PDB file of C-alpha atoms and ligand atoms in Angstrom:
ATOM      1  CA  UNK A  94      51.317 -87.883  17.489  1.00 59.00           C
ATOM      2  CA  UNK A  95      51.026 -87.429  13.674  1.00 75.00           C
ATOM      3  CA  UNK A  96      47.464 -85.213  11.816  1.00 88.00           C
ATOM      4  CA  UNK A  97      45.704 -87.861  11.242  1.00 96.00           C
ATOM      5  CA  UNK A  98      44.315 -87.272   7.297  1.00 97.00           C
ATOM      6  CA  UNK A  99      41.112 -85.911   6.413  1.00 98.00           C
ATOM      7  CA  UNK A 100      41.372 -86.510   2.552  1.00 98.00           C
ATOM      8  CA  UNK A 101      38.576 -85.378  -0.103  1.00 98.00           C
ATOM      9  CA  UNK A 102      38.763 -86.559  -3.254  1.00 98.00           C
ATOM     10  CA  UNK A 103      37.027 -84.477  -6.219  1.00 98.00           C
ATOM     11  CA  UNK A 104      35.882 -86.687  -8.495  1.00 98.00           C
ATOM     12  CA  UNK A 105      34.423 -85.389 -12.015  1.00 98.00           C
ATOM     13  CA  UNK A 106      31.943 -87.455 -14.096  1.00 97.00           C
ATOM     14  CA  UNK A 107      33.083 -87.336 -17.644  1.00 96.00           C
ATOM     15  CA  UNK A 108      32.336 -89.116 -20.880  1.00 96.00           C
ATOM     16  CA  UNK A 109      34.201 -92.546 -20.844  1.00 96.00           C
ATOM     17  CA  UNK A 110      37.569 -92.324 -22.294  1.00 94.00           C
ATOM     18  CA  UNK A 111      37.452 -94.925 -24.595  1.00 95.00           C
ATOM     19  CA  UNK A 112      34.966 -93.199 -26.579  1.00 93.00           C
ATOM     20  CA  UNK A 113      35.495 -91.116 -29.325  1.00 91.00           C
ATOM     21  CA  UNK A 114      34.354 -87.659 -28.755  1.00 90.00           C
ATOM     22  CA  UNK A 115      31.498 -86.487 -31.515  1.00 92.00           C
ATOM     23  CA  UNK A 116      30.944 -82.733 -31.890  1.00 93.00           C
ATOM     24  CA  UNK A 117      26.926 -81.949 -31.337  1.00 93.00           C
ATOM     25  CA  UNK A 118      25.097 -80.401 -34.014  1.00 93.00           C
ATOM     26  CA  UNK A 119      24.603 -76.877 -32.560  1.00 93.00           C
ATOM     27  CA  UNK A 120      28.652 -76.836 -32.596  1.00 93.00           C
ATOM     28  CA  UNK A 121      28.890 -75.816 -28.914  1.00 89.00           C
ATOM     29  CA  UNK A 122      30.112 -78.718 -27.470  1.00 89.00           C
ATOM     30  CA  UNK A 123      30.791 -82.203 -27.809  1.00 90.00           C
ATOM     31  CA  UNK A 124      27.349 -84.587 -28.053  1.00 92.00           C
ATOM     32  CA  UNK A 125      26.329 -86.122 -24.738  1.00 90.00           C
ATOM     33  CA  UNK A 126      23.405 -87.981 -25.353  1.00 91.00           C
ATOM     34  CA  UNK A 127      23.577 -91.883 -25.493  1.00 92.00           C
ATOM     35  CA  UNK A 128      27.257 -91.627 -24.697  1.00 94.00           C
ATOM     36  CA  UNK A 129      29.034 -93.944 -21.843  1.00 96.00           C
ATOM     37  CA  UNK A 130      29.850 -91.695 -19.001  1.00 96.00           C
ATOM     38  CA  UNK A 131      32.176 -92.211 -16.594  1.00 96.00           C
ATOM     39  CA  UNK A 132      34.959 -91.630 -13.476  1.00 97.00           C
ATOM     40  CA  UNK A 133      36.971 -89.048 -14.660  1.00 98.00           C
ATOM     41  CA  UNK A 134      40.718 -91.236 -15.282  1.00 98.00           C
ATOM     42  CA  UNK A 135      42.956 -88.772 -13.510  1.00 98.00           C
ATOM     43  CA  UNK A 136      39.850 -88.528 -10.290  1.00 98.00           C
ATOM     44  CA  UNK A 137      40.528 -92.535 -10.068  1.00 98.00           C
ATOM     45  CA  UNK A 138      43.682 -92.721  -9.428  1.00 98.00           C
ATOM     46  CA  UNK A 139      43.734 -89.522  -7.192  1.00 98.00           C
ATOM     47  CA  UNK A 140      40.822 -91.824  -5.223  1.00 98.00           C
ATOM     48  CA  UNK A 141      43.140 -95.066  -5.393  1.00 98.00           C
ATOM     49  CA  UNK A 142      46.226 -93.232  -3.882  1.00 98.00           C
ATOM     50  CA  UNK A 143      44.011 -92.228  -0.668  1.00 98.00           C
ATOM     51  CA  UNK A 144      42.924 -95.583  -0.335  1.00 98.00           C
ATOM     52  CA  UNK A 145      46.126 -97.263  -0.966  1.00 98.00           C
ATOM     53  CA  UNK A 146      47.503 -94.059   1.712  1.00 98.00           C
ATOM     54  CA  UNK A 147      44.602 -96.079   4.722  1.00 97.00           C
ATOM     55  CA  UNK A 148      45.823 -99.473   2.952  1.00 97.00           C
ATOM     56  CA  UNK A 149      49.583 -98.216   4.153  1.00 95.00           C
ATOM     57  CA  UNK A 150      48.356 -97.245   8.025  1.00 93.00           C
ATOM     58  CA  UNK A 151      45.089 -97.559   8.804  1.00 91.00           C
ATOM     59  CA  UNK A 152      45.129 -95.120  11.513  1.00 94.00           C
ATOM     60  CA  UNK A 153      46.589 -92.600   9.915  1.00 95.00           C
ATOM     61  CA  UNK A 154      43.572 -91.686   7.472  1.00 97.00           C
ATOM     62  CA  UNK A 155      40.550 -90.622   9.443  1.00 98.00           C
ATOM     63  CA  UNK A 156      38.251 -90.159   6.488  1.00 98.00           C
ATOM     64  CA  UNK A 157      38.105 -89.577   2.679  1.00 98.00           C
ATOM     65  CA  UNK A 158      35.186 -87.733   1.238  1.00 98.00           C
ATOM     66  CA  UNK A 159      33.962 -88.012  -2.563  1.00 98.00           C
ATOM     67  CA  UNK A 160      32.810 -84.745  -3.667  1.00 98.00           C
ATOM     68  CA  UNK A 161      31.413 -84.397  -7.212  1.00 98.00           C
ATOM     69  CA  UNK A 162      29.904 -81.273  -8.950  1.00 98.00           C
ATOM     70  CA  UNK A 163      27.904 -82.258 -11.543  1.00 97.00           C
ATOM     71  CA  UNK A 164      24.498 -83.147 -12.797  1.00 97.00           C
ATOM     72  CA  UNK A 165      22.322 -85.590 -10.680  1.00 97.00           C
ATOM     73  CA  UNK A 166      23.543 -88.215 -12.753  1.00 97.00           C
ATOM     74  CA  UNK A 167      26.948 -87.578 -11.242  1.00 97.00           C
ATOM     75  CA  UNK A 168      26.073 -89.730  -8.388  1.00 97.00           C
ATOM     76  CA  UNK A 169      26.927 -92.998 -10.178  1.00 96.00           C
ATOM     77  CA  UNK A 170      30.517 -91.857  -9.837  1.00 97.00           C
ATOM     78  CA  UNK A 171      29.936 -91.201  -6.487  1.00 98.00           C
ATOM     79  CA  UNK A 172      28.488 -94.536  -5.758  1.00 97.00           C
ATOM     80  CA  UNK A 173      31.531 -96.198  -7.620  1.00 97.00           C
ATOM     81  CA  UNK A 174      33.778 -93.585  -4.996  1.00 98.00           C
ATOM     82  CA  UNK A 175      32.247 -94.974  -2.160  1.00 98.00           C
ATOM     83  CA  UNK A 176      32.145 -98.649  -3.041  1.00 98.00           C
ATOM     84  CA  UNK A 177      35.838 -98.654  -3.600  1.00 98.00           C
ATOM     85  CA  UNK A 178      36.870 -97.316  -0.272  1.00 97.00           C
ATOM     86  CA  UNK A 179      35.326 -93.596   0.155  1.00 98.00           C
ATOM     87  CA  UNK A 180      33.735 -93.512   3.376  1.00 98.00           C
ATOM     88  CA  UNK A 181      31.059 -90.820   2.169  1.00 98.00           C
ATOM     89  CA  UNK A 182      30.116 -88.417  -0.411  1.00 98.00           C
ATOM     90  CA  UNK A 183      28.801 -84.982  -1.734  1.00 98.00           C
ATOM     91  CA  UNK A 184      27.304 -83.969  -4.900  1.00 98.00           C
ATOM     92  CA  UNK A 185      27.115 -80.528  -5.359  1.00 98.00           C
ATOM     93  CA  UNK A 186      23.703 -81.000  -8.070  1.00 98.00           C
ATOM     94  CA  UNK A 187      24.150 -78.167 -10.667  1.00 97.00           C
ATOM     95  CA  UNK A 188      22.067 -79.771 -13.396  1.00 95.00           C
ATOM     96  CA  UNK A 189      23.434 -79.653 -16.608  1.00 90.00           C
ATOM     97  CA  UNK A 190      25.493 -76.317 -16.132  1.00 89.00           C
ATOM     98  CA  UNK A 191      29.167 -76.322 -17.068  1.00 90.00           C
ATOM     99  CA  UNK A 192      30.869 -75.193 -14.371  1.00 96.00           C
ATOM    100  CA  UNK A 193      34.751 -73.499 -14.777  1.00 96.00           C
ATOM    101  CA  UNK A 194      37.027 -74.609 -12.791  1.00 96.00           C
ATOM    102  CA  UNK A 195      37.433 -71.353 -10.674  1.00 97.00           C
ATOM    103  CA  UNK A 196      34.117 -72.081  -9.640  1.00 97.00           C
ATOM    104  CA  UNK A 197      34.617 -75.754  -8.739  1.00 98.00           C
ATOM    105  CA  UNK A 198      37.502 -74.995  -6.663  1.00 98.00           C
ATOM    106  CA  UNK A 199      35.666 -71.976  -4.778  1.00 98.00           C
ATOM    107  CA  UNK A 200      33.234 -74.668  -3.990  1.00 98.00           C
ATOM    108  CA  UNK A 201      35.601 -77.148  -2.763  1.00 98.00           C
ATOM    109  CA  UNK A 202      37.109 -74.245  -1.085  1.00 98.00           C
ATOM    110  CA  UNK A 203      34.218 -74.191   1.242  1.00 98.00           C
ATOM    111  CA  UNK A 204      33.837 -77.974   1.563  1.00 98.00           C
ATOM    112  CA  UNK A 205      37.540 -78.280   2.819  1.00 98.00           C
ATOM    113  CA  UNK A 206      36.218 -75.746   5.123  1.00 98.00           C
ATOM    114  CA  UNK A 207      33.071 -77.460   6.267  1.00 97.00           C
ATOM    115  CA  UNK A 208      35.328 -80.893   6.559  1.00 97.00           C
ATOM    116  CA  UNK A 209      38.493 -79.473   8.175  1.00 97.00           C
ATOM    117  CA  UNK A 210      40.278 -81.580   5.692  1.00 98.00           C
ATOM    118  CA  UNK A 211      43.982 -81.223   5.512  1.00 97.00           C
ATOM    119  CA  UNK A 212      44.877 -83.448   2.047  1.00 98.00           C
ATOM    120  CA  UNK A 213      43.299 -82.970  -0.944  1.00 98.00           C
ATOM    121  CA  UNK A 214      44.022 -85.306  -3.518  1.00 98.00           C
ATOM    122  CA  UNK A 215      42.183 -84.036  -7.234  1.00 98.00           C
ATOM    123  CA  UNK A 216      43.151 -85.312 -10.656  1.00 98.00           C
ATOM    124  CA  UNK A 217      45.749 -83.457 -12.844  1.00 98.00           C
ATOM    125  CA  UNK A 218      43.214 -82.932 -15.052  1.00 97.00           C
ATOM    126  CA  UNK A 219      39.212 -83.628 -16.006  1.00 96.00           C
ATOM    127  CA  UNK A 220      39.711 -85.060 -19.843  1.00 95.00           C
ATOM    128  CA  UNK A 221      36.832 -83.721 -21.151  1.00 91.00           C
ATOM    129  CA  UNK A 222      37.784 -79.614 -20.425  1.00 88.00           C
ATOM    130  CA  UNK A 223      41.345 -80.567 -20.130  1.00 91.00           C
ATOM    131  CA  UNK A 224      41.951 -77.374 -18.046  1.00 95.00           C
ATOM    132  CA  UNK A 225      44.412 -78.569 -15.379  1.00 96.00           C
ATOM    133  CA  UNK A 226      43.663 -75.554 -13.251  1.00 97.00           C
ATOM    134  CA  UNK A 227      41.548 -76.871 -10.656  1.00 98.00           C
ATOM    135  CA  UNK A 228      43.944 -78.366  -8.094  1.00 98.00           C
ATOM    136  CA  UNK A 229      46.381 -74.917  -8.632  1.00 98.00           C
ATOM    137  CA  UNK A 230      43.179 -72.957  -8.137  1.00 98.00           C
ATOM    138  CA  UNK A 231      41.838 -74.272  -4.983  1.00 98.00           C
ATOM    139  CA  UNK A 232      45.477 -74.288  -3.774  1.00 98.00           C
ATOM    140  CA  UNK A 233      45.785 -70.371  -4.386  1.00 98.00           C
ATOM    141  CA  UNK A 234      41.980 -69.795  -2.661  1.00 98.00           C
ATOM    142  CA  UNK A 235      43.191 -71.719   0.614  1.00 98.00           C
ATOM    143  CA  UNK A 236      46.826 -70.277   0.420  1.00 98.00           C
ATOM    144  CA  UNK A 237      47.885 -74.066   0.612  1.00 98.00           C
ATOM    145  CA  UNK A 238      51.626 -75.564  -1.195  1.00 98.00           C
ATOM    146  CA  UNK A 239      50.624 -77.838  -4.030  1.00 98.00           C
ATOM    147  CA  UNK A 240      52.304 -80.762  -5.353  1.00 98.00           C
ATOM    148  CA  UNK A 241      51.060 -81.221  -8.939  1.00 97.00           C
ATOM    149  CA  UNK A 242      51.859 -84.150 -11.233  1.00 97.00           C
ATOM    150  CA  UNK A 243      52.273 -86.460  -8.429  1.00 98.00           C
ATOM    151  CA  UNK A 244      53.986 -89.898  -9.609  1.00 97.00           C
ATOM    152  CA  UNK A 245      54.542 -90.923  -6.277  1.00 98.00           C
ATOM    153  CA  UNK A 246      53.795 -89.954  -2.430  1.00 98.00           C
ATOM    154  CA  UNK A 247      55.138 -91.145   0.556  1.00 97.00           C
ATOM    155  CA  UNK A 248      53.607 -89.987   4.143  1.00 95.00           C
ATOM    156  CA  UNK A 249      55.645 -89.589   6.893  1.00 93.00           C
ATOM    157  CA  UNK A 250      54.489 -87.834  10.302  1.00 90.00           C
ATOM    158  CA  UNK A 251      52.977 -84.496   8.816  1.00 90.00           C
ATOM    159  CA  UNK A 252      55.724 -84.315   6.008  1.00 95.00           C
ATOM    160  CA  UNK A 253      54.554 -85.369   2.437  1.00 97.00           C
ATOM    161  CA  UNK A 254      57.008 -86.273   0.265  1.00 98.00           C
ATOM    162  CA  UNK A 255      56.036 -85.911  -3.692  1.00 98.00           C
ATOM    163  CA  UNK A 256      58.022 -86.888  -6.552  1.00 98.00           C
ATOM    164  CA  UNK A 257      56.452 -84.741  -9.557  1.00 96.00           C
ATOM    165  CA  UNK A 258      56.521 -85.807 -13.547  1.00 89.00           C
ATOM    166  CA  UNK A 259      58.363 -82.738 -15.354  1.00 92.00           C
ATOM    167  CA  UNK A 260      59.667 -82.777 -18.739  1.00 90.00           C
ATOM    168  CA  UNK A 261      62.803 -84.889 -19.172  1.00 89.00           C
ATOM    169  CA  UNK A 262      62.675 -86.259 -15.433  1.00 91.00           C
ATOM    170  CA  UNK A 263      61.321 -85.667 -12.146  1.00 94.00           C
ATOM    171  CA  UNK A 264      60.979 -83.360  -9.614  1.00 96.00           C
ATOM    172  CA  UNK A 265      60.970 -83.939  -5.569  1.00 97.00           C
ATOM    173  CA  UNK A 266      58.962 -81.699  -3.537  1.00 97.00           C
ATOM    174  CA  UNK A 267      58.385 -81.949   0.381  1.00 97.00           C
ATOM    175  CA  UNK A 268      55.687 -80.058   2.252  1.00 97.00           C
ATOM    176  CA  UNK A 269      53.814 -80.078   5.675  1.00 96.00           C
ATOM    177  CA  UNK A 270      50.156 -80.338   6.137  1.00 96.00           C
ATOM    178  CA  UNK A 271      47.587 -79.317   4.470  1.00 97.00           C
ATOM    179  CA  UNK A 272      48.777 -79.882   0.814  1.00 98.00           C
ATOM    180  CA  UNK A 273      46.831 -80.254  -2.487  1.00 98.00           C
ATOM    181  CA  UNK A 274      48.647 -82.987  -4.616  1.00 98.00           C
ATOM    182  CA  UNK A 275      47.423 -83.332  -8.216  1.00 98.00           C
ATOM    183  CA  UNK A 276      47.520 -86.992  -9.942  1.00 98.00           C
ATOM    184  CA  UNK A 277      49.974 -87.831 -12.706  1.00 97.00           C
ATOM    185  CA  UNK A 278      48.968 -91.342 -14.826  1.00 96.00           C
ATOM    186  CA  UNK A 279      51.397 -93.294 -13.494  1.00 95.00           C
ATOM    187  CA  UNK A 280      50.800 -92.745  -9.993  1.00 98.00           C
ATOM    188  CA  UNK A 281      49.168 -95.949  -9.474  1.00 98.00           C
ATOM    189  CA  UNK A 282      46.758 -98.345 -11.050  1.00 98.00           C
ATOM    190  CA  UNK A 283      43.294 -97.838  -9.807  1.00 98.00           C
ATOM    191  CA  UNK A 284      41.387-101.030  -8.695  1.00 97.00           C
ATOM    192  CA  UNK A 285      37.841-102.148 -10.184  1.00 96.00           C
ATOM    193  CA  UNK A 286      34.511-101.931  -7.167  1.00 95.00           C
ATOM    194  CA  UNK A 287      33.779-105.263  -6.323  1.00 96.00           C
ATOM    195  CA  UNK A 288      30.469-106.471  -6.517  1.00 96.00           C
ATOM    196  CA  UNK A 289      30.151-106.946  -2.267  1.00 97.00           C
ATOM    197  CA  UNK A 290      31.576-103.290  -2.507  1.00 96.00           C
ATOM    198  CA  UNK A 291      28.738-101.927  -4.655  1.00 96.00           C
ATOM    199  CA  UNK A 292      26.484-103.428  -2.735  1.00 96.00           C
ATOM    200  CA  UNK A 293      27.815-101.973   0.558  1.00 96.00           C
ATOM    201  CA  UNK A 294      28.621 -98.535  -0.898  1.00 96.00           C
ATOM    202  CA  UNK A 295      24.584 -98.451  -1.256  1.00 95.00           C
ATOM    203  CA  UNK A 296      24.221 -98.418   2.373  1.00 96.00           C
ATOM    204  CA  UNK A 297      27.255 -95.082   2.734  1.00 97.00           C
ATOM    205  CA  UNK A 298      26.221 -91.579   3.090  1.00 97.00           C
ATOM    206  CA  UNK A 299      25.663 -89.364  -0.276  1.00 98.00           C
ATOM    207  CA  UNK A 300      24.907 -85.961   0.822  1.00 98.00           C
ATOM    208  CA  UNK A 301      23.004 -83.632  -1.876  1.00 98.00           C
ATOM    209  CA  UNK A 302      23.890 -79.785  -2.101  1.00 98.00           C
ATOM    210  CA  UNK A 303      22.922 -77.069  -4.010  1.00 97.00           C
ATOM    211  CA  UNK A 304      25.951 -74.230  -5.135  1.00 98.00           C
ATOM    212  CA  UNK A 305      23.752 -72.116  -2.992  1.00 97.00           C
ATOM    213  CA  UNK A 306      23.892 -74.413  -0.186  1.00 98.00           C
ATOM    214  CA  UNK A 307      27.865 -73.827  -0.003  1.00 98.00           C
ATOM    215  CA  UNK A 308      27.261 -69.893  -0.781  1.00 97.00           C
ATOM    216  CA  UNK A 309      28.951 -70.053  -3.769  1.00 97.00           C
ATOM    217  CA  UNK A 310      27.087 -68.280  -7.086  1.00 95.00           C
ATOM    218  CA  UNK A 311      27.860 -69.968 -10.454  1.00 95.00           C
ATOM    219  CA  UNK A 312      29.293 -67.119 -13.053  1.00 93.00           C
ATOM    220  CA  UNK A 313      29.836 -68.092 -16.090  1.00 93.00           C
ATOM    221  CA  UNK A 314      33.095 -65.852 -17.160  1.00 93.00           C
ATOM    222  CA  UNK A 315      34.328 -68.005 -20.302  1.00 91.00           C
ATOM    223  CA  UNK A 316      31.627 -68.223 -23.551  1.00 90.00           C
ATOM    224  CA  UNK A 317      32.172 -70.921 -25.948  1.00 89.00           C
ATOM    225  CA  UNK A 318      32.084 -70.053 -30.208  1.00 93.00           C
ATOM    226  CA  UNK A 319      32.059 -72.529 -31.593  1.00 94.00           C
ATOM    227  CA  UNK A 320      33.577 -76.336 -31.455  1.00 93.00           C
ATOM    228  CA  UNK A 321      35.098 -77.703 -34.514  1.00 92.00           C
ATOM    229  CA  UNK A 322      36.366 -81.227 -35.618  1.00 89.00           C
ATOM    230  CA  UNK A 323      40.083 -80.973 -36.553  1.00 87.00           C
ATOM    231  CA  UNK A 324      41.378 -80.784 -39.844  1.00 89.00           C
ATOM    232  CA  UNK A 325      41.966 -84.375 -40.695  1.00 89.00           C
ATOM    233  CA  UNK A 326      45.263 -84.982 -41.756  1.00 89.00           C
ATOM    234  CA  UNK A 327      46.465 -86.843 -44.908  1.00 88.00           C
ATOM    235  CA  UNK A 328      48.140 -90.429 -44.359  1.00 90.00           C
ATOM    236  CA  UNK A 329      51.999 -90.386 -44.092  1.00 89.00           C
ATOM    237  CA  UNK A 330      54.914 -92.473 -45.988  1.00 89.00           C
ATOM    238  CA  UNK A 331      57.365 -94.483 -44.940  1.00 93.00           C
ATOM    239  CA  UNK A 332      60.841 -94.016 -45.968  1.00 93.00           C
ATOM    240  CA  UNK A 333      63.554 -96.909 -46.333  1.00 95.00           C
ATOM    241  CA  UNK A 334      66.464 -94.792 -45.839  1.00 96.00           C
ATOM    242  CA  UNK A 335      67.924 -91.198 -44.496  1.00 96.00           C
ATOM    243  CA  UNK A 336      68.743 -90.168 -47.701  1.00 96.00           C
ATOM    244  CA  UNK A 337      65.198 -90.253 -48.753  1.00 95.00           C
ATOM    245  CA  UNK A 338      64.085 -88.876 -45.939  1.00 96.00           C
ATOM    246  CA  UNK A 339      66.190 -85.747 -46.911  1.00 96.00           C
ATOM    247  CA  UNK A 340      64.317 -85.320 -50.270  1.00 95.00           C
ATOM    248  CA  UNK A 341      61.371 -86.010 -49.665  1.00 93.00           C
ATOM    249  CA  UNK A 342      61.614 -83.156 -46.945  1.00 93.00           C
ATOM    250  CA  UNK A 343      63.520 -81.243 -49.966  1.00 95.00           C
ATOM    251  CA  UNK A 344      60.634 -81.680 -52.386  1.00 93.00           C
ATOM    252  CA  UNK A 345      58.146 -80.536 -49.613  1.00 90.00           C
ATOM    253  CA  UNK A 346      60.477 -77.634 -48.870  1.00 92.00           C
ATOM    254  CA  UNK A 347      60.249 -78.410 -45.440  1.00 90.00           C
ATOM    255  CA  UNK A 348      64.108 -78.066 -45.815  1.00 89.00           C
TER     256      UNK A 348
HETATM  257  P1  AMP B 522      40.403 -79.509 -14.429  1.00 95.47           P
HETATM  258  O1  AMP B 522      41.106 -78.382 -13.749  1.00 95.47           O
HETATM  259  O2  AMP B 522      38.987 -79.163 -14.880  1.00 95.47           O
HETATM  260  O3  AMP B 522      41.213 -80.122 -15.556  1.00 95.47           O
HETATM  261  O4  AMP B 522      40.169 -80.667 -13.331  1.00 95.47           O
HETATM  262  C1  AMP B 522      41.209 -81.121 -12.485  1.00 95.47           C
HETATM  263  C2  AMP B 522      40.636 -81.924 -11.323  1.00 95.47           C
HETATM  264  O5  AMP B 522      39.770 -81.081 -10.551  1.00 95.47           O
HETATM  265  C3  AMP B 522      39.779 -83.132 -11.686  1.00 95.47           C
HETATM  266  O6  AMP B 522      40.552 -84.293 -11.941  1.00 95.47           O
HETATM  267  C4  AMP B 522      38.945 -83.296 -10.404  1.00 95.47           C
HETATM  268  O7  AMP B 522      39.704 -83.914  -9.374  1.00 95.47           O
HETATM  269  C5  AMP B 522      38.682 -81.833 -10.019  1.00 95.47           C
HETATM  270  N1  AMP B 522      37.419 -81.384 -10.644  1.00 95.47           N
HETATM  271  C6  AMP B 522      37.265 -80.578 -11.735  1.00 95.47           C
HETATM  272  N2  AMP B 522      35.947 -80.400 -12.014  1.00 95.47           N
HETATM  273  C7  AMP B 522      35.262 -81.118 -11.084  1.00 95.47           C
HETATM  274  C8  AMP B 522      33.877 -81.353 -10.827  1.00 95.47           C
HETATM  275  N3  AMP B 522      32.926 -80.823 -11.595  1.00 95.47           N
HETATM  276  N4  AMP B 522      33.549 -82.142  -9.783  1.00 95.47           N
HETATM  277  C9  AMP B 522      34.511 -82.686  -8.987  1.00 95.47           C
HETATM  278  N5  AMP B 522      35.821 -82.510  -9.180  1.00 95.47           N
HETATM  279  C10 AMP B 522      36.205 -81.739 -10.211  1.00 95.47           C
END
């Protein structure tokens, strides 16, 4: 018989990404208050494909845990986790501290060890740091293979099969148990909670931790300057034909 999955999912609560990002006045950081947060894009659809992964063979998936590190306020993601098919959830509460990705993944580290998962399905990327070094990170600590940039994964026995977005194509990797896949966009199209869902999801288990808790110290090893707007840039032209094209880059000596 086949490992049956234990899958967590780390989901990040980040501002919504339809807003536009404003700078805050101290120029540390971009402004927070009043502003629409939200599932981090990249965390849904890494949630969606271990849902859709049960969907496929419901025997096969034994459980998917939510974990989110965040402020307390990161339990709304958490709730939204659990009403659209996580069975339960962690929030590792660490107020309104930034924490660096090294340190996320050293305390997902010890929550992979606590669960005895053996998939762990995290975003490509959180859009607000943009670091893309979590999933590598936590790979490394457990001495796990990766698959990152997944655009598609198919299960079969203990083999995953991952086909990888690279520049100018793809890329198809195959590894054994336990694996860390990161989440391209077009994986999949995550689904919206539905209302019966929320409802239920109140009734699943949120756990609360402390960094402590999981023996894991915050350090802080990267200090932020300063945060600036960039330059805007000046409208383009169009051009009707190549030959203007060609002087216009003459005359801007870009030629
Ligand atoms: P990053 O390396 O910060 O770009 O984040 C990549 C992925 O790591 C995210 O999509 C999440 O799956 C996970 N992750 C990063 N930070 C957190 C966090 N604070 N809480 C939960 N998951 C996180």
């Amino acid at each position: 018989m086949s490992t049956k999955l234990r899958i967590l999912v780390p989901v990040k609560r980040v501002i919504d990404f339809a807003i536009k990002p404003r700078i805050n006045k101290t120029q540390t950081g971009v402004e927070t208050k009043g502003v629409k947060f939200s599932i981090n894009p990249f965390c849904d659809i890494a949630l969606e494909e271990s849902i859709r992964i049960r969907e496929a063979d419901k025997d096969k998936v034994e459980n998917i845990h939510a974990v989110s590190i965040g402020p307390t306020k990161a339990q709304d993601v958490l709730r939204t986790a659990l009403a659209k098919g996580a069975d339960n959830s962690t929030l590792v509460d660490v107020g309104d501290e930034e924490v660096e990705p090294l340190s996320v993944a050293k305390l997902l580290q010890k929550v992979v060890e606590k669960d005895n998962s053996n998939l762990v399905i995290l975003g490509k990327q959180a859009i607000d740091d943009d670091a893309n070094q979590t999933g590598q990170m936590l790979a490394g600590l457990l001495n796990w293979p990766q698959a990152t940039n997944a655009s598609k994964v198919e299960i079969d026995g203990d083999n995953v099969t991952v086909t990888r977005e690279i520049d100018g194509g793809a890329d198809t990797l195959r590894a054994k148990l336990p694996l860390i896949i990161t989440t391209d966009l077009r994986l999949n199209e995550p689904r919206y909670a539905s209302l019966p869902n929320i409802m239920k999801a109140k009734k699943k288990p949120l756990e609360k931790l402390k960094a402590s808790d999981l023996g894991i110290e915050l350090v802080k090893r990267i200090e932020t300057l300063k945060v600036v707007e960039p330059p805007v840039r000046n409208a383009g032209i169009k051009v009707e034909t190549v030959d203007e094209l060609v002087s216009k880059l003459k005359e801007l000596k870009a030629i």
